[in-house]
Amino acid sequence: MERKDQTITFLVNNKPDVLARIAGVFSARSFNIESISANITMNPEITKIIIVTRGDTATVTKIKNQTKKLVDILEVSHLKEKSSLQREMILVKVKLTNENRGKVMEIIKDYNCRLITLEANHCVLEATGNKNEVKNILKRLERLGIEDLSRSGILAL
Amino acid sequence: MKLKGPQIFTKTLREEGVEIIFGFPGGAVLDIYDQIYKENFPHILVRHEQGAAHAADGYARSSGKVGVCLVTSGPGATNTVTGIATAYMDSVPMVIFTGQVTSPTIGTDAFQEADITGITRPCTKHNFLVRNIEDLAKTIKEAFYIARSGRPGPVLVDLPKDIMQSETEYKESNSLKLSFTEPKYLPDAKQLQQALELIKKAKRPLLLVGGGIILGRATNELKEFAEKTKIPVTATLMGLGAFPGTHPLWLGMPGMHGTYYANMAICNCDLMITIGTRFSDRVTGKTSTFASNAKIIHIDIDAASINKNVLADIPIISDAKSALQEMNQSLDQDHFAVNEEENKKWLDQIAEWKAYAPLTSYSEGDKIKPQKVIETLYKLTKGEAIIATEVGQNQMWSALYYHFDYPNTFLSSGGLGTMGYGFPAAIGAQVAFPDKTVVDIAGDGSIQMNIQELATAVNYKLPVKIVILNNGYLGMVRQWQELFYEKRYSHSDISQIPDFVKLAEAYGAVGLRATKPEEVEPTLKKGLNIPNTVVMDFHVEREEGVFPMVKPGTSLSETKLKKEELS
């Protein structure tokens, strides 16, 4: 069975310990969380948690079955990569020099990034995209000198 | 009507039908204990909180009701964790109330503070921290609901002291709106039909059942199904008592220390109907070779247990009773009849395996054989006692040599394998059934893990009988060291043990000792007839092993009947 990134969404009651319970199932059953994001839905009493894990479809079934048993879980869904929309956001602090300044601006333009701050020696840019887009941006920026990086969890619909 | 926390606590418990609490007081729960005192609410004071949890567990397993325990915050709460995890692994309905420090001091490392909801998250079905007095009654009702519904399990409710000291307008519980609705666990009709088709075609079918039959109160339906289809039955450790241990179709327990014939039946069956069991590694041996010639029908209330360890050809999510009832009904409507010729061939083959390796094949000498003690106990109690066990050799010998005919009569820590479980569990069972014979079968190692509960048993005049199979070793550890560690008995010799007779007497119980084979029956007879807590210390053959045995990681087909075959 092929091991690959699997995206699972959880609709849960908005209670303080629900995330810990879900994370607990992952750790207790030896499933790794590659990425996680959580926030309330249109209904503030319900939170959507999106977790990316690595594994095959059998792994996903096990995770779904084990987490469905938790009391505050309302719904668990497996999002297929092809039929879902997946986005990630990054904030990147890039070193600026006279030599790379032009290339950084080029990347910002190519990928529709937002320039959040611009100072003499570095800038911070924001970008969103799917897995490949983010990977490509980071690959290009890495050559120029990344000073700091924050990535959000995957958002998916 | 305005009520304070402890009043709501006892009122709600009474509404839930709680007849007894097992507990131990402390600072954070003194208000509740004051209410228990004022109302004279039935309560058993144990000597250690682990004992409270196991006693509530034994009460629940023997009676089928929800077991309840109450302990204080911090160490009181953490001492219950082993008992909670034990109940969780074996799906036992329990509600555990823990005291907590006051709300403003939670998270400040206050005196006797422990994050018990955090600690028990992985070993409870659910847990609650009550944050408002208004939520107290509803939370307690929900805890009982969750504990007993679906696949049962322990639920913990953490009660901060200040919340319990406050008061609120009390609403009758029937006006409370719970967040949960009754789940339905009925089998899918199409899958059930497919299962029946396989059953009708099978030439060598086998039933493998587990604790789900007992928890689901489906023993009558199972017997009806097995007799209708003439399918032989094997049951896991947790399933002992689900099918009569003296029935002609009974094969005994399978697995690591299962009977030879149950294991051979698993290896050779062409259809396995599995109900209410989760394919523990102790049952399957090497999973890749488990029932490799068979199609597998797996019926379980817990979807997560299906395809977890062994892949099912027909997975059916259902409670055991509904599935068996529907299958029995369908077989009636179809005028189902077994193929007599094929059935005879299969049962004859099983009879051959039974004759080749009967359980009675252990050798008797001038030392007491532990197997003999249990067989004699079975004979004297006519199989009608409630048997609790500790964990290790004593547990396996009990499973093999006491033939369980009735459900809820075998109390043993199957999943977690908790030494120290049996005696407090027996206390819980004796509280539930004051007039029944309740016996804890123990090793000299495991009995010492909760021996302080002798005070509890004596205090409440609970006539629990403790049968110690005393071999001066941590017996199962020694057996593994003998077989797999070239007899390097690293820290398994515990022959420096107390004089159990004197110890019993020190606690106010009765102590008896037997050292020769001819003393076994008279000692048991005497002990069983004394209407008091009795400790019977049987000095058994020191290096007796539990056989049959399947070496860990190997196939059930490699079941060994004696140690020479393993080394």
XYZ file of C-alpha atoms in Angstrom:
724
model
C 0.000 0.000 0.000
C 1.279 3.417 -0.905
C 2.193 5.731 1.932
C 1.439 9.334 1.137
C 0.028 12.471 2.676
C -3.564 11.939 3.739
C -5.817 14.811 4.728
C -8.491 14.175 7.328
C -10.991 16.776 8.529
C -12.781 16.641 11.844
C -15.881 18.580 12.800
C -15.889 18.722 16.579
C -17.599 20.466 19.442
C -15.701 23.648 20.281
C -14.421 22.492 23.664
C -10.997 23.032 25.212
C -9.787 19.438 25.290
C -11.062 18.030 22.002
C -7.891 18.753 20.075
C -5.856 17.047 22.800
C -8.101 13.989 22.572
C -7.638 13.734 18.808
C -3.899 14.300 19.073
C -3.864 11.662 21.816
C -5.369 9.074 19.485
C -2.682 9.846 16.907
C 0.165 9.497 19.388
C -1.259 6.451 21.182
C -1.748 4.577 17.901
C 1.602 5.646 16.433
C 0.231 7.841 13.656
C 2.220 10.996 12.969
C 0.688 14.426 12.509
C 2.470 16.117 9.603
C 0.369 19.252 9.738
C -2.588 20.533 11.704
C -4.917 23.507 11.534
C -8.005 24.326 13.543
C -10.557 27.074 13.823
C -14.238 27.597 14.366
C -16.683 27.090 11.512
C -19.611 29.317 10.564
C -21.132 27.916 13.730
C -18.888 29.089 16.595
C -19.838 26.031 18.636
C -18.276 23.751 16.039
C -14.585 23.654 15.194
C -13.030 22.230 12.057
C -9.673 20.539 12.531
C -7.645 19.517 9.505
C -4.854 17.041 9.991
C -2.407 15.743 7.416
C -0.816 12.413 8.210
C 1.255 9.950 6.226
C -0.005 6.497 5.471
C -2.089 4.328 3.195
C -5.853 4.144 3.002
C -5.925 1.449 5.682
C -4.198 3.903 8.032
C -6.872 6.482 7.254
C -9.642 3.999 7.981
C -8.039 3.127 11.329
C -7.691 6.794 12.255
C -11.283 7.504 11.231
C -12.634 4.566 13.228
C -10.607 5.351 16.326
C -11.404 9.076 16.346
C -15.088 8.603 15.560
C -15.368 6.930 18.957
C -14.425 10.146 20.753
C -17.421 11.768 22.366
C -17.080 15.303 20.979
C -16.352 14.327 17.387
C -19.270 15.103 15.106
C -17.883 14.083 11.734
C -14.664 12.676 10.297
C -13.901 12.878 6.565
C -11.043 11.819 4.393
C -10.269 14.417 1.725
C -8.915 12.956 -1.464
C -6.131 15.059 -2.943
C -7.641 15.184 -6.415
C -11.149 16.145 -5.429
C -10.296 18.653 -2.714
C -8.816 22.095 -2.553
C -5.762 22.344 -0.344
C -3.867 25.487 0.584
C -1.085 26.376 2.936
C 0.193 29.762 4.054
C 3.800 30.676 4.702
C 5.500 33.687 6.257
C 9.145 33.903 5.209
C 11.827 36.259 6.414
C 14.364 36.582 3.614
C 17.823 38.057 3.784
C 18.205 41.000 1.403
C 21.471 41.938 -0.239
C 22.232 44.107 -3.207
C 22.762 40.942 -5.222
C 19.541 39.072 -4.391
C 17.076 41.953 -3.980
C 15.950 41.758 -7.590
C 15.479 37.994 -7.476
C 13.398 38.187 -4.295
C 11.112 40.759 -5.929
C 10.843 38.499 -8.943
C 9.660 35.585 -6.807
C 7.138 37.822 -5.055
C 5.754 38.783 -8.422
C 5.835 35.261 -9.899
C 3.897 33.725 -7.053
C 1.655 36.612 -6.139
C 3.203 36.879 -2.677
C 2.483 39.774 -0.347
C 5.351 41.835 0.930
C 4.572 42.328 4.614
C 7.675 44.241 5.750
C 10.627 45.600 3.901
C 13.780 46.693 5.694
C 17.321 47.360 4.633
C 18.664 43.846 5.217
C 15.608 41.652 5.034
C 11.964 41.416 4.141
C 9.023 39.292 5.226
C 6.715 37.932 2.615
C 3.474 36.022 2.795
C 2.408 33.429 0.297
C -0.382 30.906 -0.028
C -0.597 28.021 -2.365
C -0.985 24.321 -2.749
C 1.705 21.891 -1.680
C 3.707 22.199 -4.893
C 3.496 25.973 -5.127
C 4.718 26.391 -1.574
C 7.486 23.906 -2.207
C 8.620 25.796 -5.299
C 8.573 29.192 -3.571
C 10.628 27.841 -0.693
C 13.067 26.161 -3.027
C 13.751 29.398 -4.847
C 13.925 31.487 -1.691
C 16.202 29.016 0.038
C 18.959 29.732 -2.457
C 18.711 33.399 -1.579
C 18.812 32.965 2.193
C 15.804 32.289 4.402
C 16.254 33.743 7.892
C 12.993 32.500 9.420
C 9.955 30.584 8.318
C 6.448 29.820 9.618
C 4.052 27.512 7.826
C 0.388 27.140 8.635
C -1.263 23.775 8.686
C -3.012 22.683 5.547
C -6.410 24.254 4.923
C -8.717 22.163 2.825
C -12.213 22.079 1.459
C -35.010 23.774 45.118
C -31.463 24.969 45.752
C -28.939 22.207 46.423
C -25.215 22.100 47.079
C -22.814 20.019 44.994
C -22.653 16.978 47.296
C -26.448 16.845 47.557
C -26.728 16.905 43.767
C -24.026 14.234 43.639
C -25.851 11.705 45.823
C -29.249 12.561 44.358
C -28.056 12.008 40.806
C -26.295 8.793 41.748
C -29.486 7.458 43.286
C -31.361 8.373 40.124
C -28.796 6.383 38.154
C -29.520 3.399 40.357
C -26.155 3.402 42.089
C -26.284 1.025 45.029
C -22.739 1.348 46.316
C -19.614 3.482 46.011
C -16.094 2.129 46.474
C -13.860 4.904 47.711
C -11.273 6.538 49.880
C -11.663 10.072 51.292
C -9.291 13.013 51.185
C -9.233 16.801 51.375
C -10.787 17.583 48.008
C -13.787 15.302 48.509
C -14.536 15.940 52.178
C -17.762 17.783 51.340
C -18.981 14.766 49.392
C -17.954 12.420 52.189
C -19.835 14.621 54.661
C -22.962 14.164 52.565
C -22.343 10.404 52.333
C -22.132 10.400 56.147
C -25.324 12.431 56.572
C -27.313 10.272 54.154
C -25.628 7.018 55.116
C -25.087 6.452 51.383
C -23.769 2.893 50.876
C -19.988 3.087 50.625
C -17.118 0.627 50.916
C -13.942 2.102 52.331
C -10.950 0.471 50.664
C -7.339 0.766 51.789
C -5.825 1.999 48.539
C -7.458 3.849 45.660
C -6.289 1.222 43.167
C -8.361 -1.200 45.215
C -11.386 1.092 44.841
C -11.108 1.104 41.066
C -10.638 -2.676 40.817
C -13.472 -3.306 43.269
C -15.807 -1.097 41.231
C -14.624 -3.025 38.168
C -15.282 -6.428 39.786
C -18.697 -5.193 40.903
C -19.451 -4.104 37.323
C -18.173 -7.270 35.632
C -20.064 -9.593 37.948
C -23.348 -7.646 38.121
C -23.457 -6.016 34.691
C -24.170 -2.682 36.410
C -21.981 0.421 36.316
C -19.259 0.334 38.988
C -18.639 3.573 40.848
C -15.631 4.807 42.759
C -14.839 8.048 44.524
C -11.369 9.272 45.446
C -9.659 12.502 46.305
C -7.480 14.713 44.114
C -3.799 14.286 43.257
C -2.427 10.957 44.506
C -5.924 9.671 45.224
C -6.784 10.202 41.594
C -3.488 8.951 40.147
C -3.697 5.794 42.268
C -6.815 4.819 40.326
C -5.122 5.013 36.941
C -4.104 1.337 36.791
C -7.660 0.366 37.702
C -9.087 2.695 35.075
C -6.735 1.425 32.367
C -7.628 -2.144 33.337
C -11.334 -1.407 32.913
C -10.712 0.468 29.665
C -8.854 -2.412 28.049
C -11.638 -4.843 28.975
C -14.578 -2.488 28.187
C -15.947 -2.376 31.726
C -18.627 0.241 32.515
C -17.359 2.383 35.377
C -17.704 5.951 36.580
C -14.773 7.294 38.548
C -15.255 10.467 40.572
C -12.088 12.306 41.505
C -11.789 15.342 43.730
C -9.915 18.304 42.319
C -8.357 21.388 43.874
C -10.421 24.584 43.743
C -11.001 26.098 40.312
C -8.800 29.187 40.869
C -5.868 27.007 41.921
C -6.083 24.559 39.018
C -2.851 24.829 37.075
C -0.852 26.380 39.912
C 0.693 23.107 41.139
C -1.509 23.356 44.201
C -1.270 20.826 47.027
C -2.565 17.441 45.859
C -3.200 18.713 42.358
C -2.946 16.404 39.348
C -4.244 16.954 35.830
C -6.263 13.777 36.057
C -8.369 14.431 32.969
C -5.111 14.840 31.046
C -3.587 11.764 32.643
C -6.590 9.545 31.984
C -7.456 10.795 28.509
C -5.889 7.740 26.831
C -7.460 5.229 29.200
C -11.014 6.470 29.620
C -13.875 6.311 27.183
C -14.391 9.968 28.051
C -13.684 12.282 30.935
C -15.057 15.529 32.293
C -13.839 18.390 34.434
C -16.913 20.036 35.951
C -16.478 23.790 35.631
C -19.889 25.034 36.838
C -22.231 23.763 39.495
C -25.061 24.095 36.962
C -23.369 21.395 34.851
C -22.911 18.882 37.661
C -26.111 16.825 37.403
C -26.023 16.747 33.614
C -22.365 15.750 33.573
C -22.964 12.876 35.967
C -25.906 11.656 33.880
C -23.793 11.874 30.727
C -20.949 9.993 32.387
C -23.234 7.067 33.236
C -24.760 7.153 29.790
C -21.370 7.031 28.058
C -20.020 4.361 30.425
C -22.806 1.896 29.680
C -23.690 2.646 26.046
C -22.215 1.004 22.935
C -18.873 -0.584 23.762
C -18.837 0.147 27.501
C -15.906 1.710 29.312
C -14.736 3.846 32.217
C -15.671 7.529 32.397
C -13.997 9.907 34.834
C -15.607 12.995 36.356
C -13.257 15.481 38.030
C -14.931 17.601 40.725
C -13.203 20.834 41.853
C -13.765 21.467 45.541
C -15.197 24.986 45.159
C -17.695 23.831 42.534
C -18.923 21.160 44.920
C -19.226 23.709 47.708
C -21.423 26.010 45.634
C -25.140 25.596 45.116
C -27.629 25.818 42.305
C -31.273 25.360 41.530
C -31.613 21.598 41.080
C -33.513 20.315 38.099
C -34.904 16.806 38.096
C -32.709 14.660 35.938
C -35.512 13.642 33.602
C -35.732 17.265 32.515
C -32.025 17.337 31.625
C -31.243 17.357 27.959
C -28.247 15.136 27.342
C -25.879 15.822 24.468
C -26.137 12.221 23.340
C -28.773 10.134 21.661
C -29.122 6.390 21.953
C -26.809 4.882 19.347
C -28.113 2.054 17.201
C -25.925 -0.935 16.587
C -28.059 -3.089 14.338
C -26.412 -5.279 11.710
C -26.591 -4.432 8.036
C -29.124 -6.826 6.490
C -27.136 -7.407 3.292
C -23.916 -8.201 5.125
C -25.779 -10.502 7.478
C -27.279 -12.337 4.525
C -23.818 -12.755 2.994
C -22.595 -14.106 6.318
C -25.422 -16.640 6.450
C -24.651 -17.802 2.930
C -21.055 -18.498 3.982
C -22.229 -20.300 7.105
C -24.491 -22.548 5.073
C -21.669 -23.477 2.700
C -18.940 -23.955 5.289
C -17.528 -27.400 5.887
C -15.341 -26.611 8.872
C -16.891 -23.593 10.582
C -15.753 -22.264 13.954
C -17.145 -19.676 16.348
C -14.575 -17.474 18.085
C -16.312 -15.289 20.647
C -15.127 -12.726 23.154
C -16.177 -10.504 26.006
C -18.645 -8.717 23.723
C -21.027 -11.675 24.125
C -21.066 -11.201 27.896
C -21.187 -7.408 27.793
C -23.950 -7.620 25.185
C -25.898 -10.185 27.232
C -26.007 -12.479 24.239
C -25.076 -15.822 25.826
C -28.474 -17.447 25.237
C -28.507 -16.319 21.625
C -24.974 -17.669 21.139
C -25.918 -21.059 22.549
C -28.993 -21.198 20.336
C -26.922 -20.282 17.276
C -24.158 -22.803 18.002
C -26.638 -25.594 18.645
C -28.675 -24.797 15.546
C -25.634 -24.739 13.312
C -23.643 -27.325 15.306
C -20.610 -25.080 15.073
C -17.930 -25.638 17.736
C -17.124 -22.670 19.965
C -13.910 -21.251 21.321
C -13.846 -18.137 23.494
C -11.098 -15.714 24.376
C -10.078 -15.139 27.981
C -12.602 -12.312 28.204
C -15.244 -14.523 26.660
C -14.985 -17.352 29.206
C -18.508 -17.964 30.470
C -20.064 -16.739 27.220
C -20.626 -20.377 26.259
C -21.012 -23.247 28.722
C -17.613 -24.712 29.559
C -19.090 -28.197 29.751
C -20.982 -28.116 26.446
C -20.025 -30.763 23.845
C -19.347 -28.024 21.289
C -16.961 -26.218 23.656
C -13.276 -26.133 22.732
C -11.809 -24.061 25.532
C -9.743 -20.939 25.131
C -7.479 -20.406 22.094
C -4.202 -18.563 21.770
C -0.863 -18.437 23.548
C -2.032 -20.683 26.375
C -5.099 -21.982 24.630
C -6.052 -25.607 24.289
C -4.379 -27.601 21.550
C -7.742 -28.409 19.981
C -8.972 -24.811 19.927
C -5.757 -23.747 18.219
C -5.904 -26.600 15.733
C -9.523 -25.770 14.972
C -8.493 -22.178 14.219
C -5.710 -23.353 11.923
C -7.967 -25.746 10.040
C -11.371 -24.096 9.915
C -12.681 -22.851 6.586
C -14.970 -20.255 8.155
C -14.481 -18.307 11.334
C -17.413 -16.424 12.816
C -15.975 -13.971 15.268
C -18.263 -12.086 17.616
C -17.336 -9.486 20.203
C -13.607 -9.973 20.198
C -10.798 -7.829 18.893
C -8.175 -10.374 17.827
C -5.700 -9.677 20.605
C -2.133 -10.744 19.876
C -2.466 -13.252 22.730
C -5.238 -14.945 20.730
C -3.867 -14.783 17.209
C -0.198 -15.614 17.615
C 1.465 -14.668 14.331
C -1.355 -12.823 12.572
C -0.198 -13.630 9.043
C -0.833 -17.335 9.661
C -3.953 -16.915 11.794
C -6.925 -18.848 10.390
C -5.238 -18.605 7.032
C -7.541 -21.194 5.445
C -10.696 -19.470 6.559
C -13.062 -16.767 5.471
C -13.676 -14.467 8.390
C -16.967 -12.945 9.482
C -16.296 -10.342 12.159
C -19.218 -8.996 14.182
C -18.362 -6.246 16.655
C -20.040 -3.207 18.144
C -16.821 -1.239 17.748
C -16.036 -0.459 14.113
C -12.454 0.308 15.103
C -11.921 -3.300 16.178
C -12.810 -4.639 12.748
C -9.853 -4.969 10.373
C -7.547 -3.595 13.084
C -5.462 -6.745 13.523
C -7.047 -9.336 11.230
C -8.815 -8.545 7.959
C -12.447 -9.609 7.807
C -14.130 -10.919 4.664
C -17.495 -9.827 6.024
C -17.319 -7.024 8.579
C -20.533 -6.443 10.518
C -20.843 -3.549 12.937
C -23.458 -4.668 15.420
C -24.048 -5.551 19.021
C -23.734 -9.278 19.570
C -27.307 -9.844 20.688
C -29.001 -8.178 17.703
C -26.762 -9.941 15.194
C -27.253 -13.375 16.760
C -30.992 -12.879 17.147
C -31.347 -11.969 13.489
C -29.149 -14.853 12.351
C -31.111 -17.317 14.493
C -34.349 -16.020 13.064
C -33.105 -16.236 9.483
C -31.921 -19.791 10.014
C -35.368 -20.709 11.351
C -37.113 -19.133 8.397
C -34.778 -20.911 5.991
C -35.320 -24.231 7.756
C -31.553 -24.399 7.963
C -30.029 -27.809 8.492
C -26.361 -28.640 8.678
C -24.756 -31.038 6.274
C -24.613 -33.966 8.695
C -21.798 -35.705 6.877
C -19.482 -32.688 6.702
C -20.357 -31.672 10.232
C -19.569 -35.120 11.583
C -16.218 -35.161 9.815
C -15.313 -31.803 11.349
C -16.489 -32.697 14.861
C -14.722 -36.058 14.633
C -11.505 -34.294 13.702
C -11.904 -32.030 16.719
C -12.593 -35.025 18.936
C -9.333 -36.533 17.698
C -7.405 -33.394 18.648
C -9.127 -33.430 22.030
C -8.094 -37.020 22.609
C -4.519 -36.300 21.500
C -3.946 -33.432 23.927
C -6.506 -33.340 26.706
C -6.068 -30.731 29.411
C -5.866 -33.381 32.065
C -2.513 -34.571 30.802
C -0.375 -32.851 33.463
C 1.627 -35.235 35.609
C 0.926 -35.628 39.297
C 3.690 -36.289 41.847
C 4.374 -35.703 45.502
C 4.050 -31.936 45.187
C 0.792 -30.059 44.853
C -0.008 -29.324 41.234
C -1.637 -25.927 40.731
C -3.907 -27.389 38.065
C -5.183 -29.890 40.623
C -6.053 -27.105 43.061
C -8.214 -25.411 40.461
C -9.842 -28.623 39.276
C -10.717 -29.462 42.877
C -12.061 -25.961 43.415
C -14.238 -26.438 40.343
C -15.502 -29.750 41.656
C -16.272 -28.413 45.136
C -18.009 -25.250 43.951
C -19.795 -27.164 41.155
C -18.582 -24.439 38.840
C -20.983 -21.996 40.453
C -18.498 -19.659 42.114
C -17.470 -16.255 40.844
C -13.782 -16.568 40.109
C -11.500 -13.561 40.056
C -7.871 -14.042 39.161
C -4.683 -12.139 39.394
C -2.378 -12.197 36.365
C 0.167 -14.736 35.291
C 0.242 -18.492 35.667
C -2.612 -18.447 38.186
C -4.777 -16.675 35.619
C -4.004 -19.089 32.809
C -4.486 -22.186 34.960
C -7.833 -20.776 36.112
C -8.867 -20.133 32.522
C -7.921 -23.662 31.512
C -9.021 -25.746 34.498
C -12.082 -24.005 35.956
C -14.812 -24.660 33.427
C -16.941 -21.542 33.222
C -20.547 -22.369 32.517
C -22.064 -18.985 33.285
C -21.444 -15.425 32.126
C -20.126 -12.785 34.538
C -18.419 -15.412 36.688
C -14.852 -14.970 35.463
C -13.240 -11.682 36.443
C -9.762 -11.215 35.087
C -7.613 -8.461 33.690
C -7.412 -9.655 30.109
C -6.242 -6.653 28.141
C -3.939 -4.830 30.524
C -2.812 -7.882 32.487
C -2.885 -6.168 35.856
C -1.301 -7.999 38.765
C -3.186 -7.030 41.909
C -6.538 -6.915 40.116
C -8.130 -10.107 41.352
C -8.511 -9.604 45.077
C -10.138 -6.146 45.042
C -12.245 -7.277 42.054
C -13.397 -10.248 44.139
C -14.346 -7.828 46.922
C -16.448 -5.883 44.413
C -18.138 -9.079 43.231
C -18.809 -10.212 46.797
C -20.444 -6.837 47.516
C -22.665 -7.369 44.456
C -23.423 -10.977 45.421
C -23.115 -11.363 49.195
C -24.486 -14.918 49.121
C -22.355 -16.321 46.329
C -19.004 -18.013 46.688
C -16.394 -15.590 45.403
C -12.825 -16.784 45.015
C -9.680 -14.921 44.038
C -7.134 -17.262 42.499
C -3.755 -15.637 43.028
C -0.040 -16.108 42.801
C 2.199 -15.331 45.719
C 3.552 -12.397 43.714
C 0.316 -10.827 42.595
C -1.558 -11.172 45.867
C 1.059 -8.940 47.458
C 0.191 -6.126 45.087
C -3.108 -5.286 46.788
C -2.970 -7.404 49.919
C -3.889 -4.387 52.069
C -7.492 -4.943 50.942
C -7.672 -7.843 53.406
C -8.605 -5.102 55.855
C -11.497 -4.063 53.605
C -12.798 -7.599 53.228
C -12.589 -8.270 56.944
C -14.059 -4.874 57.851
C -17.212 -5.491 55.796
C -17.391 -9.200 56.647
C -16.991 -10.143 52.999
C -16.264 -13.885 52.899
C -13.967 -13.733 49.860
C -11.777 -16.790 49.518
C -8.220 -16.272 48.350
C -6.497 -19.288 46.856
C -2.768 -18.601 46.595
C -0.846 -20.850 44.234
C 2.380 -20.243 46.063
C 5.496 -21.244 44.127
C 7.912 -18.646 45.451
C 8.341 -17.203 42.003
C 6.840 -14.621 39.741
C 5.709 -17.744 37.975
C 5.033 -16.588 34.441
C 8.177 -14.455 34.402
C 10.133 -17.478 35.583
C 8.511 -19.644 32.891
C 9.552 -17.222 30.149
C 13.052 -16.937 31.617
C 13.281 -20.713 31.659
C 12.106 -21.085 28.085
C 13.536 -18.039 26.368
C 16.347 -16.690 28.605
C 18.302 -19.894 29.326
C 17.066 -20.113 32.908
C 18.553 -16.788 33.954
C 15.969 -16.138 36.668
C 16.615 -12.452 36.921
C 14.618 -11.096 39.877
C 11.770 -13.547 39.568
C 12.580 -15.558 42.692
C 10.392 -14.117 45.441
C 10.689 -16.973 47.885
C 11.259 -14.360 50.620
C 7.514 -14.033 51.078
C 5.390 -13.403 54.138
C 3.766 -16.190 56.095
C 0.356 -15.816 54.446
C -1.430 -17.661 57.251
C -0.066 -15.312 59.892
C -0.694 -12.363 57.610
C -4.334 -13.372 57.193
C -4.677 -13.707 60.938
C -3.039 -10.317 61.481
C -5.777 -8.764 59.375
C -8.514 -10.690 61.195
C -9.056 -13.170 58.368
C -8.581 -16.927 58.510
C -5.402 -18.467 57.169
C -5.015 -22.072 55.983
C -2.054 -23.815 54.436
C -1.613 -26.946 52.332
C 1.759 -28.378 51.379
C 0.896 -31.928 50.258
C -1.407 -33.136 47.455
C -3.688 -34.951 49.889
C -4.279 -31.688 51.774
C -5.710 -29.866 48.759
C -9.306 -31.026 48.943
C -9.708 -30.859 52.741
C -8.157 -27.375 52.822
C -10.417 -26.106 50.050
C -13.467 -27.709 51.660
C -12.651 -26.145 54.997
C -11.859 -22.739 53.517
C -14.995 -22.623 51.398
C -17.140 -23.437 54.406
C -15.769 -20.766 56.728
C -18.093 -17.729 56.601
C -15.205 -15.294 56.773
C -12.432 -13.938 54.609
C -10.094 -16.882 54.133
C -6.577 -17.029 52.745
C -5.618 -20.510 51.543
C -1.913 -20.845 50.911
C -1.132 -23.789 48.611
C 2.563 -24.545 48.315
C 2.657 -25.844 44.781
C 5.291 -27.411 42.558
C 7.764 -24.559 42.133
C 8.674 -24.970 38.485
C 5.367 -26.044 37.007
C 4.666 -24.376 33.683
C 1.514 -23.346 31.892
C 0.948 -25.522 28.858
C -0.070 -25.672 26.046
C 1.994 -22.716 24.889
C 2.566 -20.914 21.645
C 5.920 -19.171 21.554
C 5.439 -15.409 21.077
C 5.556 -14.428 17.429
C 4.900 -17.933 16.132
C 1.845 -19.511 14.603
C -0.935 -21.274 16.515
C -0.059 -24.356 14.474
C 3.131 -24.517 16.543
C 1.289 -25.067 19.833
C 3.623 -26.890 22.214
C 2.329 -29.256 24.843
C 5.346 -29.367 27.137
C 8.465 -27.353 27.815
C 10.818 -29.863 26.194
C 9.176 -29.048 22.858
C 9.949 -25.355 23.273
C 13.571 -25.352 24.290
